[in-house]
Amino acid sequence: MQFKKRSEGAEQPHWPLGPFKIRLPFVHYRWELPEMMQGFFMFVVGLAMIPLLEKYLGMPYEAALAFCFIAGIGYMLPALLGVPLVPGWITPAIPVVLLYLKGFEPGPEAIKAMFALQIEVTLIFLFLGITRLGSKLVDSIPNSLKSGVIIGAGIAALMGELKVGGRIDITPISIIIGSLVSAYVLFSLSFKNVIKNNAFAKQIANFGLVSGMIIAMIVGWSVGEYSLPDIKFGITQPDFSLMWNYLIFSTGLPSWDIFLLAIPTALIAYVIAFGDIIIGFTLVKRADDIRTDEVIEENVDRVHLVTALRNALHSLFAPWPGLAGPLWTAAHATLAERYAMGRKSMDSIYSGGGTFWISGMLALFMLPLVTFFKPVLPIALSLTLILTAYICILVGVEQLKNSTERGVAGIVAITLSMPDPKSTLYAVAIGLVLYFLLERPKLLGKHDESSILSGEDQESSIPNKS
């Protein structure tokens, strides 16, 4: 239950605060049990950043765990401040960030480099949010380029799992079975028909990605792909005093040449995050078209401001190789699917997202949960990346309107997914060149979008060689 209830067809109650809209659990939205259970399971994906913190920033486990608590605070901010997206990392940018960090010695130098990169990402989001250019950017970028970036990010995420030495190569049985179960529960048309007449199937659907993760864990332990957990009881004790040694307050600020070196990676990260924003609001719109009882505000500028705030928090108190991204695609897709089932399933898009990450933050303090999931952290990360790939490709292709856009987007996607740290910049450049050369009726000046041939018209205009 909540203190303030939404009337039919209205926006969820809130307290206005400048560009933000404050919403608190039990005051502005109800507590959602399925999202609480998902939060207690899926918080482990955040812990999967710990090995990267240890390897690339040179910090011990206890300090890295403290970084995860700072990240947990950031995860709760979007639902609190009025953003209807489930936040996460800028996941497809992680390989590029790690390539950047390899140029620095783990320890103080890598900490400085990570700070420089993350503060630049902060400034990009902050500038576009304050000037409101972020929302204009969504409309001004060619459709083929936006879709190509989205599809390419999905392909890159999947190829990282499929490559030789990747997680699917090392532990194929558990990850493949878990991925198939998750995809079936979330996206299968036949399962949607089963839900209509089966109460147990509906309960499984309510927990979304968790079902696939549980199956993957059981299979992984059964076939010996993962070791059994050493469960400990008590409250998690991250070492915040030790964490202080791995912040710029102790290491000092980076030099200007490091700031300059970080610029290309920061721009790449924003381009990928921009694609996440498009995916997030596309999934929201698909669910919102079904639900007429709630008005969901799609404020791109607020997303930029909140994401800037989260990256600023990380820059100062927990430099984070995953960066702070506007969307956790797999978790958001799960939430959107359940939201589309109706108000009885989920009262508000904000009640789902808010409950999910508050529960995830509470789970971080539960030592039995942290130690139980510790051996299977790779499973949660792999399922997230694989489902992210599927959703990216699904949403990207869905937005393409004609054959020319599909061709340009395909070239952009292939270029973006190449294993090169500059592939994103190359993809954007190629996409813009192809847009002006192939899609516009006039190379220069204004043009009428309605004059562009539809896909069918273009295909019929190709001479028949027979």
C-alpha positions as a Python dict, from the first residue, in 0.01 Angstrom:
ca = {
    (1, 'M'): (0, 0, 0),
    (2, 'Q'): (100, 361, -42),
    (3, 'F'): (-10, 687, 117),
    (4, 'K'): (-80, 869, -212),
    (5, 'K'): (-268, 676, -479),
    (6, 'R'): (-287, 747, -850),
    (7, 'S'): (-621, 815, -1011),
    (8, 'E'): (-701, 626, -1332),
    (9, 'G'): (-519, 767, -1635),
    (10, 'A'): (-304, 1013, -1434),
    (11, 'E'): (67, 1045, -1361),
    (12, 'Q'): (206, 872, -1053),
    (13, 'P'): (202, 1106, -745),
    (14, 'H'): (529, 1285, -664),
    (15, 'W'): (689, 1584, -494),
    (16, 'P'): (836, 1833, -746),
    (17, 'L'): (1198, 1935, -689),
    (18, 'G'): (1342, 2149, -969),
    (19, 'P'): (1391, 1925, -1275),
    (20, 'F'): (1320, 1614, -1066),
    (21, 'K'): (1009, 1440, -932),
    (22, 'I'): (1062, 1276, -594),
    (23, 'R'): (888, 942, -534),
    (24, 'L'): (927, 739, -213),
    (25, 'P'): (814, 381, -141),
    (26, 'F'): (496, 349, 67),
    (27, 'V'): (435, 723, 15),
    (28, 'H'): (412, 758, -364),
    (29, 'Y'): (417, 394, -475),
    (30, 'R'): (351, 50, -331),
    (31, 'W'): (609, -217, -252),
    (32, 'E'): (619, -485, -526),
    (33, 'L'): (695, -837, -397),
    (34, 'P'): (816, -987, -730),
    (35, 'E'): (1061, -697, -782),
    (36, 'M'): (1183, -741, -423),
    (37, 'M'): (1263, -1107, -494),
    (38, 'Q'): (1435, -1015, -820),
    (39, 'G'): (1641, -753, -637),
    (40, 'F'): (1754, -1014, -384),
    (41, 'F'): (1883, -1226, -671),
    (42, 'M'): (1997, -979, -935),
    (43, 'F'): (2205, -759, -703),
    (44, 'V'): (2482, -1011, -769),
    (45, 'V'): (2537, -859, -1115),
    (46, 'G'): (2669, -548, -941),
    (47, 'L'): (2912, -764, -744),
    (48, 'A'): (3048, -898, -1075),
    (49, 'M'): (3239, -568, -1104),
    (50, 'I'): (3460, -668, -808),
    (51, 'P'): (3707, -883, -1012),
    (52, 'L'): (3757, -591, -1253),
    (53, 'L'): (3817, -350, -964),
    (54, 'E'): (4074, -590, -819),
    (55, 'K'): (4252, -652, -1150),
    (56, 'Y'): (4251, -310, -1318),
    (57, 'L'): (4242, -69, -1021),
    (58, 'G'): (4454, -287, -794),
    (59, 'M'): (4229, -282, -487),
    (60, 'P'): (4153, -559, -234),
    (61, 'Y'): (3815, -733, -214),
    (62, 'E'): (3700, -543, 98),
    (63, 'A'): (3756, -203, -66),
    (64, 'A'): (3593, -320, -390),
    (65, 'L'): (3290, -436, -192),
    (66, 'A'): (3265, -85, -41),
    (67, 'F'): (3263, 53, -397),
    (68, 'C'): (2960, -171, -464),
    (69, 'F'): (2771, 0, -182),
    (70, 'I'): (2837, 340, -340),
    (71, 'A'): (2709, 198, -668),
    (72, 'G'): (2399, 73, -484),
    (73, 'I'): (2316, 429, -377),
    (74, 'G'): (2342, 539, -739),
    (75, 'Y'): (2114, 259, -860),
    (76, 'M'): (1833, 389, -637),
    (77, 'L'): (1847, 749, -766),
    (78, 'P'): (1655, 721, -1099),
    (79, 'A'): (1329, 589, -948),
    (80, 'L'): (1368, 835, -659),
    (81, 'L'): (1414, 1134, -893),
    (82, 'G'): (1152, 1053, -1157),
    (83, 'V'): (1319, 836, -1424),
    (84, 'P'): (1113, 532, -1538),
    (85, 'L'): (1418, 326, -1642),
    (86, 'V'): (1599, 55, -1444),
    (87, 'P'): (1960, 180, -1431),
    (88, 'G'): (2280, -18, -1460),
    (89, 'W'): (2621, 11, -1626),
    (90, 'I'): (2716, 123, -1975),
    (91, 'T'): (2775, -247, -2029),
    (92, 'P'): (2882, -264, -2398),
    (93, 'A'): (3142, 7, -2327),
    (94, 'I'): (3325, -207, -2067),
    (95, 'P'): (3570, -367, -2319),
    (96, 'V'): (3666, -19, -2443),
    (97, 'V'): (3712, 110, -2087),
    (98, 'L'): (3933, -188, -1999),
    (99, 'L'): (4151, -128, -2305),
    (100, 'Y'): (4194, 231, -2185),
    (101, 'L'): (4283, 117, -1830),
    (102, 'K'): (4543, -132, -1956),
    (103, 'G'): (4765, 166, -2031),
    (104, 'F'): (4800, 242, -1658),
    (105, 'E'): (4960, 59, -1368),
    (106, 'P'): (4696, -87, -1129),
    (107, 'G'): (4683, 129, -820),
    (108, 'P'): (4702, 512, -792),
    (109, 'E'): (4772, 567, -1163),
    (110, 'A'): (4474, 357, -1274),
    (111, 'I'): (4253, 527, -1012),
    (112, 'K'): (4347, 868, -1154),
    (113, 'A'): (4280, 749, -1510),
    (114, 'M'): (3940, 608, -1414),
    (115, 'F'): (3850, 933, -1237),
    (116, 'A'): (3944, 1136, -1546),
    (117, 'L'): (3728, 918, -1769),
    (118, 'Q'): (3428, 911, -1537),
    (119, 'I'): (3429, 1286, -1467),
    (120, 'E'): (3432, 1349, -1843),
    (121, 'V'): (3133, 1118, -1886),
    (122, 'T'): (2968, 1315, -1604),
    (123, 'L'): (3029, 1648, -1782),
    (124, 'I'): (2891, 1518, -2113),
    (125, 'F'): (2565, 1406, -1953),
    (126, 'L'): (2544, 1720, -1737),
    (127, 'F'): (2595, 1958, -2031),
    (128, 'L'): (2338, 1782, -2251),
    (129, 'G'): (2091, 1766, -1961),
    (130, 'I'): (2120, 2131, -1852),
    (131, 'T'): (2109, 2268, -2207),
    (132, 'R'): (1828, 2023, -2296),
    (133, 'L'): (2025, 1923, -2601),
    (134, 'G'): (1991, 1560, -2495),
    (135, 'S'): (1624, 1543, -2598),
    (136, 'K'): (1698, 1730, -2921),
    (137, 'L'): (1980, 1488, -2994),
    (138, 'V'): (1733, 1198, -2982),
    (139, 'D'): (1527, 1358, -3259),
    (140, 'S'): (1814, 1493, -3469),
    (141, 'I'): (2028, 1181, -3508),
    (142, 'P'): (1938, 977, -3819),
    (143, 'N'): (1721, 675, -3750),
    (144, 'S'): (1962, 441, -3929),
    (145, 'L'): (2254, 559, -3713),
    (146, 'K'): (2058, 522, -3387),
    (147, 'S'): (1940, 173, -3479),
    (148, 'G'): (2284, 71, -3605),
    (149, 'V'): (2445, 173, -3275),
    (150, 'I'): (2182, -21, -3081),
    (151, 'I'): (2218, -336, -3295),
    (152, 'G'): (2598, -311, -3295),
    (153, 'A'): (2610, -279, -2916),
    (154, 'G'): (2400, -594, -2891),
    (155, 'I'): (2625, -786, -3128),
    (156, 'A'): (2936, -670, -2938),
    (157, 'A'): (2787, -783, -2607),
    (158, 'L'): (2706, -1127, -2749),
    (159, 'M'): (3042, -1173, -2921),
    (160, 'G'): (3219, -1101, -2593),
    (161, 'E'): (3043, -1406, -2448),
    (162, 'L'): (3089, -1630, -2754),
    (163, 'K'): (3459, -1567, -2820),
    (164, 'V'): (3724, -1831, -2746),
    (165, 'G'): (3796, -1805, -2376),
    (166, 'G'): (3465, -1629, -2310),
    (167, 'R'): (3225, -1742, -2039),
    (168, 'I'): (3013, -1955, -2276),
    (169, 'D'): (3330, -2128, -2395),
    (170, 'I'): (3436, -2205, -2036),
    (171, 'T'): (3094, -2291, -1882),
    (172, 'P'): (2866, -2364, -2180),
    (173, 'I'): (2603, -2590, -2025),
    (174, 'S'): (2481, -2367, -1742),
    (175, 'I'): (2488, -2041, -1939),
    (176, 'I'): (2320, -2177, -2253),
    (177, 'I'): (2041, -2349, -2056),
    (178, 'G'): (1993, -2042, -1835),
    (179, 'S'): (1978, -1813, -2139),
    (180, 'L'): (1719, -2031, -2314),
    (181, 'V'): (1500, -2049, -2003),
    (182, 'S'): (1525, -1670, -1949),
    (183, 'A'): (1445, -1593, -2312),
    (184, 'Y'): (1149, -1832, -2311),
    (185, 'V'): (1000, -1684, -1993),
    (186, 'L'): (1052, -1323, -2104),
    (187, 'F'): (980, -1326, -2477),
    (188, 'S'): (815, -1651, -2594),
    (189, 'L'): (474, -1614, -2759),
    (190, 'S'): (378, -1969, -2654),
    (191, 'F'): (463, -1895, -2290),
    (192, 'K'): (245, -1583, -2303),
    (193, 'N'): (-45, -1809, -2404),
    (194, 'V'): (32, -2048, -2117),
    (195, 'I'): (23, -1759, -1869),
    (196, 'K'): (-340, -1683, -1957),
    (197, 'N'): (-464, -2016, -1820),
    (198, 'N'): (-195, -2122, -1573),
    (199, 'A'): (-147, -1948, -1236),
    (200, 'F'): (190, -2115, -1172),
    (201, 'A'): (325, -2000, -1510),
    (202, 'K'): (212, -1646, -1429),
    (203, 'Q'): (409, -1658, -1102),
    (204, 'I'): (718, -1769, -1295),
    (205, 'A'): (667, -1480, -1540),
    (206, 'N'): (649, -1236, -1248),
    (207, 'F'): (1006, -1319, -1152),
    (208, 'G'): (1141, -1283, -1507),
    (209, 'L'): (1518, -1320, -1531),
    (210, 'V'): (1544, -1485, -1188),
    (211, 'S'): (1398, -1815, -1317),
    (212, 'G'): (1671, -1852, -1577),
    (213, 'M'): (1938, -1759, -1326),
    (214, 'I'): (1820, -2019, -1072),
    (215, 'I'): (1815, -2293, -1338),
    (216, 'A'): (2163, -2189, -1459),
    (217, 'M'): (2299, -2199, -1102),
    (218, 'I'): (2154, -2545, -1033),
    (219, 'V'): (2288, -2681, -1363),
    (220, 'G'): (2629, -2517, -1306),
    (221, 'W'): (2665, -2676, -964),
    (222, 'S'): (2530, -3013, -1085),
    (223, 'V'): (2775, -3050, -1375),
    (224, 'G'): (3068, -2902, -1184),
    (225, 'E'): (3108, -2584, -1389),
    (226, 'Y'): (3096, -2379, -1068),
    (227, 'S'): (3210, -2456, -714),
    (228, 'L'): (2960, -2484, -431),
    (229, 'P'): (2926, -2176, -208),
    (230, 'D'): (3084, -2134, 134),
    (231, 'I'): (2790, -1967, 307),
    (232, 'K'): (2867, -1735, 597),
    (233, 'F'): (2620, -1568, 829),
    (234, 'G'): (2605, -1214, 959),
    (235, 'I'): (2611, -867, 806),
    (236, 'T'): (2841, -769, 520),
    (237, 'Q'): (3127, -549, 638),
    (238, 'P'): (3279, -347, 353),
    (239, 'D'): (3595, -159, 451),
    (240, 'F'): (3512, 207, 387),
    (241, 'S'): (3830, 330, 557),
    (242, 'L'): (4041, 113, 325),
    (243, 'M'): (3830, 235, 31),
    (244, 'W'): (3952, 590, 99),
    (245, 'N'): (4303, 489, -12),
    (246, 'Y'): (4166, 422, -362),
    (247, 'L'): (4004, 761, -420),
    (248, 'I'): (4150, 1077, -568),
    (249, 'F'): (4143, 1237, -221),
    (250, 'S'): (4435, 1004, -142),
    (251, 'T'): (4595, 952, -485),
    (252, 'G'): (4572, 1312, -607),
    (253, 'L'): (4426, 1448, -930),
    (254, 'P'): (4537, 1318, -1271),
    (255, 'S'): (4751, 1529, -1502),
    (256, 'W'): (4604, 1708, -1802),
    (257, 'D'): (4748, 1457, -2048),
    (258, 'I'): (4540, 1182, -1882),
    (259, 'F'): (4226, 1394, -1921),
    (260, 'L'): (4307, 1436, -2290),
    (261, 'L'): (4373, 1065, -2330),
    (262, 'A'): (4034, 981, -2177),
    (263, 'I'): (3825, 1197, -2416),
    (264, 'P'): (3778, 940, -2698),
    (265, 'T'): (3670, 668, -2452),
    (266, 'A'): (3427, 909, -2282),
    (267, 'L'): (3268, 996, -2618),
    (268, 'I'): (3238, 629, -2711),
    (269, 'A'): (3074, 554, -2376),
    (270, 'Y'): (2818, 832, -2429),
    (271, 'V'): (2726, 713, -2779),
    (272, 'I'): (2656, 365, -2641),
    (273, 'A'): (2464, 507, -2342),
    (274, 'F'): (2261, 718, -2584),
    (275, 'G'): (2154, 395, -2754),
    (276, 'D'): (2052, 258, -2413),
    (277, 'I'): (1826, 559, -2356),
    (278, 'I'): (1651, 492, -2686),
    (279, 'I'): (1607, 123, -2601),
    (280, 'G'): (1475, 206, -2255),
    (281, 'F'): (1207, 447, -2371),
    (282, 'T'): (1113, 217, -2660),
    (283, 'L'): (1042, -61, -2410),
    (284, 'V'): (850, 184, -2188),
    (285, 'K'): (640, 305, -2482),
    (286, 'R'): (551, -51, -2585),
    (287, 'A'): (424, -121, -2234),
    (288, 'D'): (263, 222, -2201),
    (289, 'D'): (57, 162, -2515),
    (290, 'I'): (-101, -135, -2335),
    (291, 'R'): (-146, 38, -1998),
    (292, 'T'): (-389, 332, -2017),
    (293, 'D'): (-417, 374, -1638),
    (294, 'E'): (-83, 558, -1595),
    (295, 'V'): (78, 846, -1783),
    (296, 'I'): (456, 791, -1802),
    (297, 'E'): (665, 1102, -1864),
    (298, 'E'): (948, 1035, -2109),
    (299, 'N'): (1192, 1309, -2008),
    (300, 'V'): (1527, 1248, -2178),
    (301, 'D'): (1684, 1557, -2018),
    (302, 'R'): (1606, 1424, -1668),
    (303, 'V'): (1772, 1094, -1762),
    (304, 'H'): (2085, 1288, -1857),
    (305, 'L'): (2086, 1483, -1530),
    (306, 'V'): (2036, 1176, -1309),
    (307, 'T'): (2301, 980, -1502),
    (308, 'A'): (2540, 1275, -1460),
    (309, 'L'): (2470, 1275, -1085),
    (310, 'R'): (2542, 902, -1061),
    (311, 'N'): (2869, 929, -1255),
    (312, 'A'): (2975, 1224, -1038),
    (313, 'L'): (2912, 1009, -729),
    (314, 'H'): (3128, 734, -874),
    (315, 'S'): (3402, 974, -983),
    (316, 'L'): (3453, 1100, -629),
    (317, 'F'): (3374, 794, -417),
    (318, 'A'): (3393, 480, -636),
    (319, 'P'): (3563, 501, -979),
    (320, 'W'): (3379, 231, -1173),
    (321, 'P'): (3497, 54, -1493),
    (322, 'G'): (3133, -21, -1581),
    (323, 'L'): (3049, 352, -1559),
    (324, 'A'): (2697, 458, -1455),
    (325, 'G'): (2456, 392, -1739),
    (326, 'P'): (2091, 491, -1784),
    (327, 'L'): (1969, 135, -1844),
    (328, 'W'): (2012, -225, -1730),
    (329, 'T'): (1851, -366, -2042),
    (330, 'A'): (1770, -719, -1924),
    (331, 'A'): (1624, -608, -1589),
    (332, 'H'): (1428, -323, -1749),
    (333, 'A'): (1284, -560, -2011),
    (334, 'T'): (1171, -795, -1734),
    (335, 'L'): (1006, -507, -1549),
    (336, 'A'): (839, -373, -1865),
    (337, 'E'): (697, -716, -1952),
    (338, 'R'): (542, -752, -1607),
    (339, 'Y'): (419, -393, -1607),
    (340, 'A'): (234, -464, -1932),
    (341, 'M'): (31, -737, -1753),
    (342, 'G'): (-178, -472, -1580),
    (343, 'R'): (-213, -267, -1263),
    (344, 'K'): (-277, -570, -1043),
    (345, 'S'): (60, -713, -1145),
    (346, 'M'): (250, -383, -1101),
    (347, 'D'): (86, -62, -984),
    (348, 'S'): (335, 179, -1145),
    (349, 'I'): (651, 168, -1353),
    (350, 'Y'): (815, 354, -1063),
    (351, 'S'): (697, 103, -800),
    (352, 'G'): (869, -174, -996),
    (353, 'G'): (1199, 7, -1053),
    (354, 'G'): (1207, 159, -705),
    (355, 'T'): (1139, -170, -525),
    (356, 'F'): (1393, -356, -739),
    (357, 'W'): (1698, -147, -651),
    (358, 'I'): (1606, -70, -291),
    (359, 'S'): (1586, -447, -242),
    (360, 'G'): (1918, -489, -421),
    (361, 'M'): (2076, -239, -181),
    (362, 'L'): (1936, -424, 121),
    (363, 'A'): (2070, -753, -18),
    (364, 'L'): (2424, -614, -18),
    (365, 'F'): (2414, -609, 363),
    (366, 'M'): (2308, -975, 386),
    (367, 'L'): (2628, -1179, 416),
    (368, 'P'): (2454, -1518, 354),
    (369, 'L'): (2326, -1390, 17),
    (370, 'V'): (2662, -1236, -81),
    (371, 'T'): (2856, -1554, 2),
    (372, 'F'): (2589, -1780, -154),
    (373, 'F'): (2612, -1608, -491),
    (374, 'K'): (2987, -1540, -491),
    (375, 'P'): (3088, -1853, -692),
    (376, 'V'): (2823, -1793, -961),
    (377, 'L'): (2874, -1420, -1026),
    (378, 'P'): (2969, -1491, -1392),
    (379, 'I'): (2626, -1648, -1457),
    (380, 'A'): (2437, -1331, -1367),
    (381, 'L'): (2666, -1118, -1582),
    (382, 'S'): (2646, -1356, -1880),
    (383, 'L'): (2265, -1379, -1873),
    (384, 'T'): (2248, -1000, -1859),
    (385, 'L'): (2478, -958, -2161),
    (386, 'I'): (2307, -1228, -2371),
    (387, 'L'): (1955, -1093, -2309),
    (388, 'T'): (2085, -739, -2366),
    (389, 'A'): (2208, -854, -2708),
    (390, 'Y'): (1868, -999, -2798),
    (391, 'I'): (1679, -687, -2688),
    (392, 'C'): (1921, -451, -2864),
    (393, 'I'): (1879, -636, -3193),
    (394, 'L'): (1501, -661, -3146),
    (395, 'V'): (1452, -291, -3073),
    (396, 'G'): (1707, -171, -3329),
    (397, 'V'): (1555, -366, -3619),
    (398, 'E'): (1202, -269, -3512),
    (399, 'Q'): (1277, 102, -3558),
    (400, 'L'): (1406, 74, -3917),
    (401, 'K'): (1148, 197, -4168),
    (402, 'N'): (1282, 105, -4512),
    (403, 'S'): (1547, -97, -4694),
    (404, 'T'): (1796, 191, -4720),
    (405, 'E'): (1783, 249, -4344),
    (406, 'R'): (1826, -125, -4287),
    (407, 'G'): (2135, -132, -4509),
    (408, 'V'): (2299, 169, -4342),
    (409, 'A'): (2216, 39, -3994),
    (410, 'G'): (2367, -301, -4081),
    (411, 'I'): (2698, -143, -4187),
    (412, 'V'): (2704, 72, -3871),
    (413, 'A'): (2628, -231, -3651),
    (414, 'I'): (2902, -447, -3805),
    (415, 'T'): (3158, -166, -3774),
    (416, 'L'): (3063, -97, -3413),
    (417, 'S'): (3095, -462, -3311),
    (418, 'M'): (3453, -494, -3438),
    (419, 'P'): (3713, -561, -3163),
    (420, 'D'): (3881, -222, -3193),
    (421, 'P'): (3870, 53, -2926),
    (422, 'K'): (3794, 310, -3197),
    (423, 'S'): (3521, 106, -3367),
    (424, 'T'): (3241, 320, -3221),
    (425, 'L'): (3389, 641, -3361),
    (426, 'Y'): (3439, 472, -3698),
    (427, 'A'): (3079, 345, -3690),
    (428, 'V'): (2938, 693, -3620),
    (429, 'A'): (3148, 850, -3896),
    (430, 'I'): (3051, 582, -4150),
    (431, 'G'): (2685, 607, -4049),
    (432, 'L'): (2675, 983, -4103),
    (433, 'V'): (2850, 959, -4441),
    (434, 'L'): (2613, 684, -4562),
    (435, 'Y'): (2311, 877, -4433),
    (436, 'F'): (2398, 1185, -4639),
    (437, 'L'): (2497, 984, -4947),
    (438, 'L'): (2217, 726, -4953),
    (439, 'E'): (1917, 840, -4750),
    (440, 'R'): (1870, 1208, -4825),
    (441, 'P'): (1692, 1306, -5150),
    (442, 'K'): (1916, 1616, -5151),
    (443, 'L'): (2276, 1619, -5036),
    (444, 'L'): (2249, 1983, -4926),
    (445, 'G'): (1967, 2198, -4789),
    (446, 'K'): (1634, 2098, -4641),
    (447, 'H'): (1443, 1798, -4765),
    (448, 'D'): (1097, 1658, -4718),
    (449, 'E'): (1102, 1327, -4527),
    (450, 'S'): (778, 1223, -4697),
    (451, 'S'): (958, 1231, -5031),
    (452, 'I'): (1183, 946, -4923),
    (453, 'L'): (1074, 623, -5086),
    (454, 'S'): (935, 352, -4863),
    (455, 'G'): (1122, 24, -4848),
    (456, 'E'): (875, -138, -5085),
    (457, 'D'): (902, 153, -5332),
    (458, 'Q'): (1281, 137, -5327),
    (459, 'E'): (1283, -237, -5380),
    (460, 'S'): (1034, -213, -5667),
    (461, 'S'): (1243, 62, -5827),
    (462, 'I'): (1541, -175, -5871),
    (463, 'P'): (1553, -289, -6236),
    (464, 'N'): (1447, -646, -6300),
    (465, 'K'): (1746, -810, -6472),
    (466, 'S'): (1543, -1110, -6578),
}
